[in-house]
Coordinates of C-alpha atoms (C1' of nucleotides) in Angstrom, one line a residue:
Chain A
M1 CA -11.0 -7.9 -3.2
A2 CA -7.5 -9.3 -2.8
A3 CA -5.8 -10.0 0.5
M4 CA -7.9 -10.1 3.7
A5 CA -4.7 -11.4 5.1
L6 CA -5.1 -12.2 8.7
R7 CA -8.8 -13.2 8.3
H8 CA -8.0 -16.6 6.9
A9 CA -5.4 -17.3 9.5
V10 CA -8.0 -16.7 12.2
L11 CA -10.6 -18.9 10.4
A12 CA -8.0 -21.6 10.2
A13 CA -7.1 -21.3 13.8
L14 CA -10.8 -21.5 14.8
E15 CA -11.2 -24.6 12.7
E16 CA -9.4 -26.4 15.6
G17 CA -12.2 -25.4 17.9
E18 CA -13.9 -22.3 19.4
A19 CA -11.8 -19.8 21.3
S20 CA -12.0 -16.4 22.9
G21 CA -9.8 -13.6 21.6
Y22 CA -7.4 -14.2 24.5
E23 CA -7.2 -18.0 23.9
L24 CA -6.8 -17.3 20.2
A25 CA -3.8 -15.1 20.9
K26 CA -2.2 -18.0 22.8
R27 CA -3.1 -20.4 20.0
F28 CA -1.4 -18.1 17.5
D29 CA 1.6 -17.9 19.7
V30 CA 2.3 -21.7 19.7
A31 CA 0.9 -22.9 16.4
V32 CA 0.3 -20.0 14.0
A33 CA 3.0 -17.5 14.8
N34 CA 5.5 -19.6 12.8
F35 CA 3.9 -18.5 9.6
W36 CA 1.5 -15.7 10.5
H37 CA 2.3 -13.3 13.2
A38 CA -0.4 -11.2 14.8
L39 CA -0.8 -9.0 17.9
P40 CA -3.7 -9.5 20.3
Q41 CA -5.3 -6.2 19.3
Q42 CA -5.4 -7.3 15.7
L43 CA -7.1 -10.5 16.7
Y44 CA -9.8 -8.8 18.7
A45 CA -10.4 -6.4 15.9
E46 CA -10.5 -9.2 13.3
L47 CA -12.9 -11.3 15.4
T48 CA -15.3 -8.3 15.6
G49 CA -15.1 -7.9 11.8
L50 CA -15.6 -11.6 11.2
E51 CA -18.7 -11.6 13.3
R52 CA -20.0 -8.5 11.6
D53 CA -19.5 -10.4 8.3
G54 CA -21.2 -13.6 9.6
L55 CA -18.2 -15.8 9.4
V56 CA -17.9 -16.4 13.1
R57 CA -20.4 -16.3 15.9
G58 CA -19.5 -15.2 19.4
R59 CA -21.3 -16.0 22.7
R60 CA -20.6 -14.6 26.1
V61 CA -19.3 -17.1 28.7
R62 CA -19.6 -16.1 32.3
Q63 CA -16.9 -17.2 34.6
A64 CA -16.6 -17.3 38.3
K65 CA -13.5 -15.6 39.6
R66 CA -12.4 -14.6 36.1
P67 CA -13.7 -11.8 33.8
D68 CA -16.4 -12.9 31.3
K69 CA -15.1 -13.8 27.9
R70 CA -16.6 -13.9 24.5
V71 CA -16.0 -17.3 22.7
Y72 CA -16.2 -17.5 18.9
R73 CA -16.8 -20.4 16.6
L74 CA -16.9 -20.7 12.8
T75 CA -20.3 -20.4 11.1
H76 CA -21.1 -22.4 8.0
A77 CA -20.4 -19.2 6.0
G78 CA -17.0 -19.1 7.8
T79 CA -16.2 -22.7 6.9
D80 CA -17.2 -22.0 3.3
E81 CA -15.1 -18.9 3.1
L82 CA -12.1 -20.9 4.4
H83 CA -12.6 -23.5 1.8
R84 CA -13.0 -20.9 -0.9
F85 CA -9.7 -19.4 0.2
I86 CA -7.9 -22.8 0.1
H87 CA -9.0 -23.2 -3.5
A88 CA -8.1 -19.7 -4.6
P89 CA -4.7 -18.9 -6.1
T90 CA -1.9 -18.6 -3.6
R91 CA 0.3 -15.6 -3.5
P92 CA 4.0 -16.4 -3.3
T93 CA 6.0 -15.0 -0.4
A94 CA 9.5 -13.6 -0.2
I95 CA 11.8 -12.8 2.6
R96 CA 11.6 -9.3 3.9
D97 CA 14.4 -8.8 6.4
E98 CA 16.2 -5.8 7.7
L99 CA 19.2 -8.0 8.5
L100 CA 19.7 -8.6 4.8
V101 CA 19.5 -4.9 4.0
K102 CA 22.4 -4.5 6.5
V103 CA 24.5 -7.3 5.1
H104 CA 23.9 -6.1 1.5
A105 CA 25.1 -2.6 2.5
A106 CA 27.6 -3.3 5.2
D107 CA 30.5 -4.4 3.1
G108 CA 32.8 -1.5 3.7
P109 CA 33.6 0.3 6.9
E110 CA 30.5 -1.0 8.7
L111 CA 31.6 -4.6 8.4
G112 CA 31.9 -5.0 12.1
A113 CA 28.4 -3.8 12.8
A114 CA 27.1 -6.3 10.2
I115 CA 28.9 -9.1 11.9
A116 CA 27.4 -8.1 15.2
A117 CA 23.9 -8.0 13.7
L118 CA 24.5 -11.5 12.2
E119 CA 25.6 -12.8 15.5
E120 CA 22.6 -11.5 17.3
R121 CA 20.3 -13.0 14.7
A122 CA 22.1 -16.3 14.9
G123 CA 21.4 -16.4 18.6
Y124 CA 17.8 -15.5 18.2
A125 CA 17.2 -18.0 15.5
A126 CA 19.0 -20.8 17.4
A127 CA 16.8 -20.1 20.4
K128 CA 13.7 -20.2 18.3
L129 CA 14.8 -23.4 16.6
E130 CA 15.3 -25.0 20.0
R131 CA 11.7 -24.2 20.9
Y132 CA 10.5 -25.6 17.6
E133 CA 12.5 -28.8 18.2
A134 CA 10.9 -29.2 21.6
L135 CA 7.5 -28.6 20.2
V136 CA 8.1 -31.2 17.5
A137 CA 9.3 -33.7 20.1
S138 CA 6.3 -33.1 22.3
I139 CA 3.9 -33.6 19.3
L140 CA 5.6 -36.8 18.3
N141 CA 5.8 -37.9 21.9
G142 CA 8.2 -40.7 21.1
R143 CA 6.4 -41.8 18.0
D144 CA 8.2 -42.2 14.7
E145 CA 7.6 -39.2 12.3
A146 CA 6.5 -41.4 9.4
A147 CA 4.0 -43.2 11.6
Y148 CA 2.7 -39.9 13.0
L149 CA 2.2 -38.5 9.5
R150 CA 0.3 -41.6 8.5
E151 CA -1.8 -42.1 11.6
S152 CA -2.5 -38.7 13.2
P153 CA -6.0 -37.4 12.6
R154 CA -4.5 -34.0 11.6
V155 CA -1.1 -33.2 10.3
G156 CA -1.5 -29.6 9.1
P157 CA 0.0 -28.0 12.2
Y158 CA 2.9 -30.5 12.2
L159 CA 3.7 -29.7 8.6
T160 CA 3.7 -26.0 9.1
L161 CA 5.7 -26.3 12.3
A162 CA 8.3 -28.2 10.2
R163 CA 8.4 -25.3 7.8
G164 CA 9.1 -22.9 10.6
R165 CA 11.8 -25.1 12.0
A166 CA 13.5 -25.4 8.6
F167 CA 13.4 -21.6 8.2
E168 CA 15.1 -21.0 11.6
S169 CA 17.5 -23.7 10.9
E170 CA 18.4 -22.1 7.6
N171 CA 18.8 -18.8 9.3
V172 CA 21.3 -20.2 11.8
S173 CA 23.4 -21.9 9.1
W174 CA 23.3 -18.9 6.8
C175 CA 24.2 -16.4 9.6
R176 CA 27.2 -18.6 10.7
W177 CA 28.4 -18.9 7.1
A178 CA 28.1 -15.2 6.5
I179 CA 29.9 -14.4 9.7
G180 CA 32.7 -16.7 8.7
A181 CA 33.0 -15.1 5.3
L182 CA 33.0 -11.5 6.7
R183 CA 35.3 -12.2 9.6
A184 CA 37.9 -13.6 7.1
R185 CA 37.7 -10.3 5.2
E186 CA 38.0 -8.3 8.5
D187 CA 41.2 -10.1 9.3
E188 CA 42.4 -9.7 5.7
G189 CA 41.9 -6.0 6.0
H190 CA 44.3 -5.9 8.9
T191 CA 47.0 -8.2 7.6
K192 CA 46.7 -7.8 3.8
E193 CA 50.5 -7.7 3.1
D194 CA 51.1 -10.9 5.0
H195 CA 48.7 -12.8 2.9
R196 CA 50.0 -11.4 -0.3
W197 CA 53.5 -12.2 0.7
R198 CA 52.6 -15.9 1.2
A199 CA 50.7 -16.1 -2.0
P200 CA 52.5 -17.3 -5.2
Chain B
M1 CA 10.2 6.5 14.9
A2 CA 10.6 2.8 14.4
A3 CA 10.7 1.2 11.0
M4 CA 11.1 3.4 7.9
A5 CA 11.3 0.1 6.2
L6 CA 11.8 0.6 2.5
R7 CA 13.9 3.7 3.2
H8 CA 17.1 1.8 4.1
A9 CA 16.8 -0.7 1.4
V10 CA 16.8 2.2 -1.1
L11 CA 19.8 3.8 0.6
A12 CA 21.6 0.5 0.5
A13 CA 20.8 0.1 -3.2
L14 CA 22.0 3.6 -4.0
E15 CA 25.3 2.8 -2.2
E16 CA 26.2 0.8 -5.3
G17 CA 25.9 3.9 -7.4
E18 CA 23.5 6.6 -8.5
A19 CA 20.3 5.6 -10.2
S20 CA 17.0 7.0 -11.5
G21 CA 13.7 5.6 -10.1
Y22 CA 13.4 3.4 -13.2
E23 CA 16.9 2.1 -12.9
L24 CA 16.5 1.5 -9.2
A25 CA 13.4 -0.5 -9.9
K26 CA 15.5 -2.8 -12.0
R27 CA 18.3 -3.0 -9.5
F28 CA 15.7 -4.0 -6.9
D29 CA 14.4 -6.7 -9.2
V30 CA 17.7 -8.4 -9.6
A31 CA 19.6 -7.8 -6.4
V32 CA 17.2 -6.5 -3.6
A33 CA 13.9 -8.3 -4.3
N34 CA 15.3 -11.4 -2.7
F35 CA 15.0 -9.8 0.6
W36 CA 13.0 -6.6 0.2
H37 CA 10.3 -6.4 -2.4
A38 CA 9.0 -3.0 -3.6
L39 CA 6.9 -1.8 -6.5
P40 CA 8.1 1.0 -8.7
Q41 CA 5.5 3.5 -7.4
Q42 CA 6.8 2.9 -3.9
L43 CA 10.4 3.6 -5.1
Y44 CA 9.4 6.9 -6.8
A45 CA 7.6 8.0 -3.7
E46 CA 10.4 7.0 -1.4
L47 CA 13.0 8.8 -3.6
T48 CA 10.9 12.0 -3.3
G49 CA 10.7 11.6 0.4
L50 CA 14.4 10.9 0.7
E51 CA 15.3 14.0 -1.2
R52 CA 12.9 16.1 0.9
D53 CA 14.8 14.8 4.0
G54 CA 18.2 15.5 2.4
L55 CA 19.3 11.9 2.3
V56 CA 19.6 11.8 -1.5
R57 CA 20.0 14.4 -4.1
G58 CA 18.6 14.2 -7.6
R59 CA 19.6 15.8 -10.7
R60 CA 17.9 16.0 -14.1
V61 CA 19.5 14.2 -16.9
R62 CA 18.4 15.1 -20.5
Q63 CA 18.5 12.3 -23.0
A64 CA 18.1 12.3 -26.7
K65 CA 15.5 9.9 -27.9
R66 CA 14.4 9.0 -24.4
P67 CA 12.4 10.9 -21.8
D68 CA 14.5 12.9 -19.4
K69 CA 15.3 11.1 -16.1
R70 CA 16.0 12.2 -12.6
V71 CA 19.1 10.5 -11.2
Y72 CA 19.7 10.2 -7.4
R73 CA 22.7 9.7 -5.4
L74 CA 23.4 9.5 -1.6
T75 CA 24.3 12.6 0.3
H76 CA 26.6 12.5 3.3
A77 CA 23.5 12.6 5.5
G78 CA 22.2 9.6 3.6
T79 CA 25.3 7.6 4.1
D80 CA 25.3 8.6 7.8
E81 CA 21.7 7.5 8.1
L82 CA 22.5 4.1 6.5
H83 CA 25.4 3.6 8.9
R84 CA 23.2 4.6 11.8
F85 CA 20.7 2.0 10.7
I86 CA 23.3 -0.7 10.4
H87 CA 24.3 -0.1 14.0
A88 CA 20.7 0.0 15.3
P89 CA 19.0 -3.1 16.7
T90 CA 17.7 -5.5 14.0
R91 CA 14.1 -6.7 14.1
P92 CA 13.7 -10.4 13.6
T93 CA 11.7 -11.7 10.7
A94 CA 9.2 -14.5 10.4
I95 CA 7.6 -16.3 7.6
R96 CA 4.2 -14.9 6.6
D97 CA 2.8 -17.1 4.0
E98 CA -0.8 -17.8 2.8
L99 CA 0.3 -21.3 1.7
L100 CA 1.0 -22.3 5.2
V101 CA -2.4 -21.0 6.3
K102 CA -3.9 -23.4 3.7
V103 CA -1.8 -26.4 4.8
H104 CA -2.5 -25.7 8.4
A105 CA -6.2 -25.8 7.7
A106 CA -6.6 -28.1 4.8
D107 CA -6.2 -31.3 6.6
G108 CA -9.7 -32.5 6.1
P109 CA -11.9 -32.5 3.0
E110 CA -9.8 -29.8 1.3
L111 CA -6.7 -32.0 1.3
G112 CA -6.7 -32.1 -2.5
A113 CA -6.7 -28.3 -2.8
A114 CA -3.9 -28.1 -0.4
I115 CA -1.8 -30.5 -2.4
A116 CA -2.5 -28.5 -5.5
A117 CA -1.4 -25.3 -3.8
L118 CA 1.8 -27.0 -2.6
E119 CA 2.5 -28.2 -6.2
E120 CA 2.0 -24.8 -7.6
R121 CA 4.4 -23.3 -5.0
A122 CA 6.9 -26.0 -5.6
G123 CA 7.0 -25.1 -9.2
Y124 CA 7.2 -21.4 -8.6
A125 CA 10.0 -21.9 -6.0
A126 CA 11.9 -24.2 -8.3
A127 CA 11.8 -21.7 -11.1
K128 CA 13.0 -18.9 -8.8
L129 CA 15.7 -21.2 -7.5
E130 CA 17.0 -21.8 -11.0
R131 CA 17.2 -18.1 -11.6
Y132 CA 19.2 -17.6 -8.4
E133 CA 21.5 -20.4 -9.3
A134 CA 22.1 -18.8 -12.7
L135 CA 22.8 -15.5 -11.0
V136 CA 25.2 -17.1 -8.6
A137 CA 27.1 -18.7 -11.5
S138 CA 27.3 -15.5 -13.4
I139 CA 28.7 -13.7 -10.4
L140 CA 31.2 -16.3 -9.6
N141 CA 32.0 -16.5 -13.3
G142 CA 34.0 -19.8 -13.0
R143 CA 35.8 -18.7 -9.8
D144 CA 35.7 -20.8 -6.7
E145 CA 33.3 -19.5 -4.1
A146 CA 35.8 -19.3 -1.3
A147 CA 38.2 -17.3 -3.5
Y148 CA 35.4 -15.0 -4.5
L149 CA 34.5 -14.4 -0.9
R150 CA 38.1 -13.6 -0.1
E151 CA 39.0 -11.5 -3.0
S152 CA 35.9 -9.7 -4.3
P153 CA 35.7 -6.0 -3.4
R154 CA 32.1 -6.4 -2.2
V155 CA 30.4 -9.6 -1.0
G156 CA 27.2 -8.2 0.5
P157 CA 25.1 -8.8 -2.5
Y158 CA 26.5 -12.3 -2.9
L159 CA 25.7 -13.2 0.7
T160 CA 22.1 -12.0 0.5
L161 CA 21.7 -13.8 -2.8
A162 CA 22.8 -17.0 -1.1
R163 CA 20.1 -16.4 1.5
G164 CA 17.4 -16.0 -1.1
R165 CA 18.6 -19.2 -2.8
A166 CA 18.6 -21.1 0.5
F167 CA 15.0 -19.9 1.1
E168 CA 13.7 -21.1 -2.2
S169 CA 15.6 -24.3 -2.0
E170 CA 14.0 -24.9 1.4
N171 CA 10.6 -24.1 0.0
V172 CA 11.0 -26.7 -2.7
S173 CA 12.1 -29.4 -0.3
W174 CA 9.4 -28.7 2.2
C175 CA 6.7 -28.5 -0.4
R176 CA 7.7 -31.9 -1.9
W177 CA 7.9 -33.5 1.5
A178 CA 4.5 -32.1 2.5
I179 CA 3.0 -33.2 -0.8
G180 CA 4.3 -36.7 -0.1
A181 CA 2.9 -36.8 3.4
L182 CA -0.5 -35.5 2.3
R183 CA -0.7 -37.8 -0.8
A184 CA -0.1 -40.8 1.4
R185 CA -3.0 -39.8 3.6
E186 CA -5.2 -39.2 0.5
D187 CA -4.6 -42.7 -0.7
E188 CA -5.2 -44.0 2.8
G189 CA -8.5 -42.3 2.9
H190 CA -9.7 -44.3 -0.1
T191 CA -8.2 -47.6 0.9
K192 CA -8.4 -47.5 4.6
E193 CA -9.8 -51.1 5.1
D194 CA -7.1 -52.6 2.9
H195 CA -4.3 -51.1 5.0
R196 CA -6.0 -52.2 8.2
W197 CA -6.4 -55.6 6.9
R198 CA -2.7 -56.0 6.1
A199 CA -1.6 -54.6 9.4
P200 CA -1.0 -56.9 12.4
Chain C
dT1 C1' 2.1 -5.4 47.9
dG2 C1' 3.5 -6.2 43.6
dT3 C1' 3.8 -9.2 39.7
dA4 C1' 1.7 -12.4 36.5
dG5 C1' -2.3 -13.9 34.2
dC6 C1' -7.1 -13.2 32.5
dA7 C1' -9.8 -10.4 29.5
dT8 C1' -10.8 -6.7 25.9
dG9 C1' -10.4 -3.1 23.5
dT10 C1' -9.5 2.3 21.0
dA11 C1' -6.8 5.7 18.4
dA12 C1' -3.2 7.3 15.7
dG13 C1' 0.2 6.4 12.6
dT14 C1' 3.2 3.9 9.2
dG15 C1' 3.9 0.9 5.4
dG16 C1' 2.3 -1.5 1.4
dT17 C1' -0.8 -2.8 -2.5
dT18 C1' -4.0 -1.9 -6.2
dA19 C1' -5.9 0.9 -9.6
dC20 C1' -5.4 4.5 -12.5
dA21 C1' -2.9 7.9 -15.5
dT22 C1' 0.3 9.7 -19.3
dG23 C1' 3.3 9.7 -23.2
dA24 C1' 7.5 9.0 -25.9
dT25 C1' 10.7 5.5 -28.6
dT26 C1' 12.3 1.1 -30.2
dT27 C1' 11.7 -3.5 -31.9
dA28 C1' 9.0 -7.4 -34.0
Chain D
dT1 C1' 0.4 -1.7 -35.9
dA2 C1' 1.1 -3.8 -31.8
dA3 C1' 4.0 -4.8 -27.9
dA4 C1' 7.9 -3.8 -25.1
dT5 C1' 10.9 -0.5 -22.9
dC6 C1' 11.8 4.0 -21.0
dA7 C1' 10.1 7.3 -17.7
dT8 C1' 7.2 9.1 -13.7
dG9 C1' 3.9 9.6 -10.9
dT10 C1' -1.3 10.2 -8.1
dA11 C1' -5.2 8.5 -5.2
dA12 C1' -7.6 5.3 -2.7
dC13 C1' -7.5 1.6 0.1
dC14 C1' -5.9 -2.1 3.1
dA15 C1' -2.9 -4.3 6.6
dC16 C1' 0.0 -3.9 10.3
dT17 C1' 2.3 -1.6 14.3
dT18 C1' 2.6 1.4 18.4
dA19 C1' 0.9 3.6 22.1
dC20 C1' -2.6 4.0 25.3
dA21 C1' -6.4 2.4 28.3
dT22 C1' -9.0 -0.5 31.9
dG23 C1' -9.9 -3.6 35.6
dC24 C1' -10.2 -8.1 38.0
dT25 C1' -8.1 -12.5 40.4
dA26 C1' -4.3 -15.6 41.9
dC27 C1' -0.1 -16.2 43.8
dA28 C1' 4.5 -15.3 45.9

DNA sequence: TGTAGCATGTAAGTGGTTACATGATTTA
DNA sequence: TAAATCATGTAACCACTTACATGCTACA
């Protein structure tokens, strides 16, 4: 059977309460996208499949002044499936990143382009990190982290947010370090004799 | 057009020298898998496609006592395509990890299973980290890192290895931290009254 | 009057995994 | 004689991305 990848992320998200496809997309954006990215089309398709398989049930909600929506909640079978998944073996993950392909390859004449790519990524990661920090702060809302971890009714989302934050933080540090290393070599390429002349 | 994902990872790996499909699979295993995982079947298929498109050229090498092999090297078009890729915009990456789906969801009755999954991952990541450390040590071979970064003819593979190492190191730390937080709550669940009784 | 938000999809294509398939040589 | 290494693939399936499609309401 294997993966059913997105499926369990959707079930996990619905555990926090019923949602329409549209609402689910937003929920993914703030809480799930850190560790499982999905496009709205995928979510709509997945919800249809989950309902077909009896893991969620949808009901139509009429709205004044807004289009009707279809709101889904977990069935018992859905909760069971989620629990089964949590107990099943976990596949390890690895980074899969175009940027690293570039850095791996861009050692020679394309060094400048690699540095540019690293700089762009450093900026992107720093911006994402800032958003994560803000989210963490708004969840803690002045409380001490240790106290929150002890007392909050649910900590799962906080823990996963922390993982996303650590990832982006690591991205920023690594990019900056790599930029430094490559820039030093770029300079060296232009002034090689000078350096050799000063060395013992 | 878009991704062509594996394609450029293969071109980058072949930049370090010609290889057969089998040799490429091993090269991926030690140097590329940190940031782009691929199965041997995929590599064979990709090499066929790359040759069809003129980006690599293969030649048959007869071997005594071993099956013949087909060894591929980059063509000029292949090198150009790799450079074009390095200059093209870089897509950002995100974590996509089953474990985090479990932690996000497993806040309630499945807390024990989430802790078990975290422990398994912590062990896996620690083992991978150890291998990365050993690889780093064998690349540096007693040299100082700063000196290596200045003087080595190529640093790309070292930089990407450092990223993989940081990722696994972060995995270990985060898993241990999350285990601690969840275990404290597990205990709390069994001895809730006691804690309340001691609190002011 | 145009942009943003609400609301939901289909269709086609790309990329990746899993299962299956074959057969020789070297080492334990 | 069994397992590991060398060597290369095919076929079927699953998961994800990209492009396209529709239409209503609120607000600036």
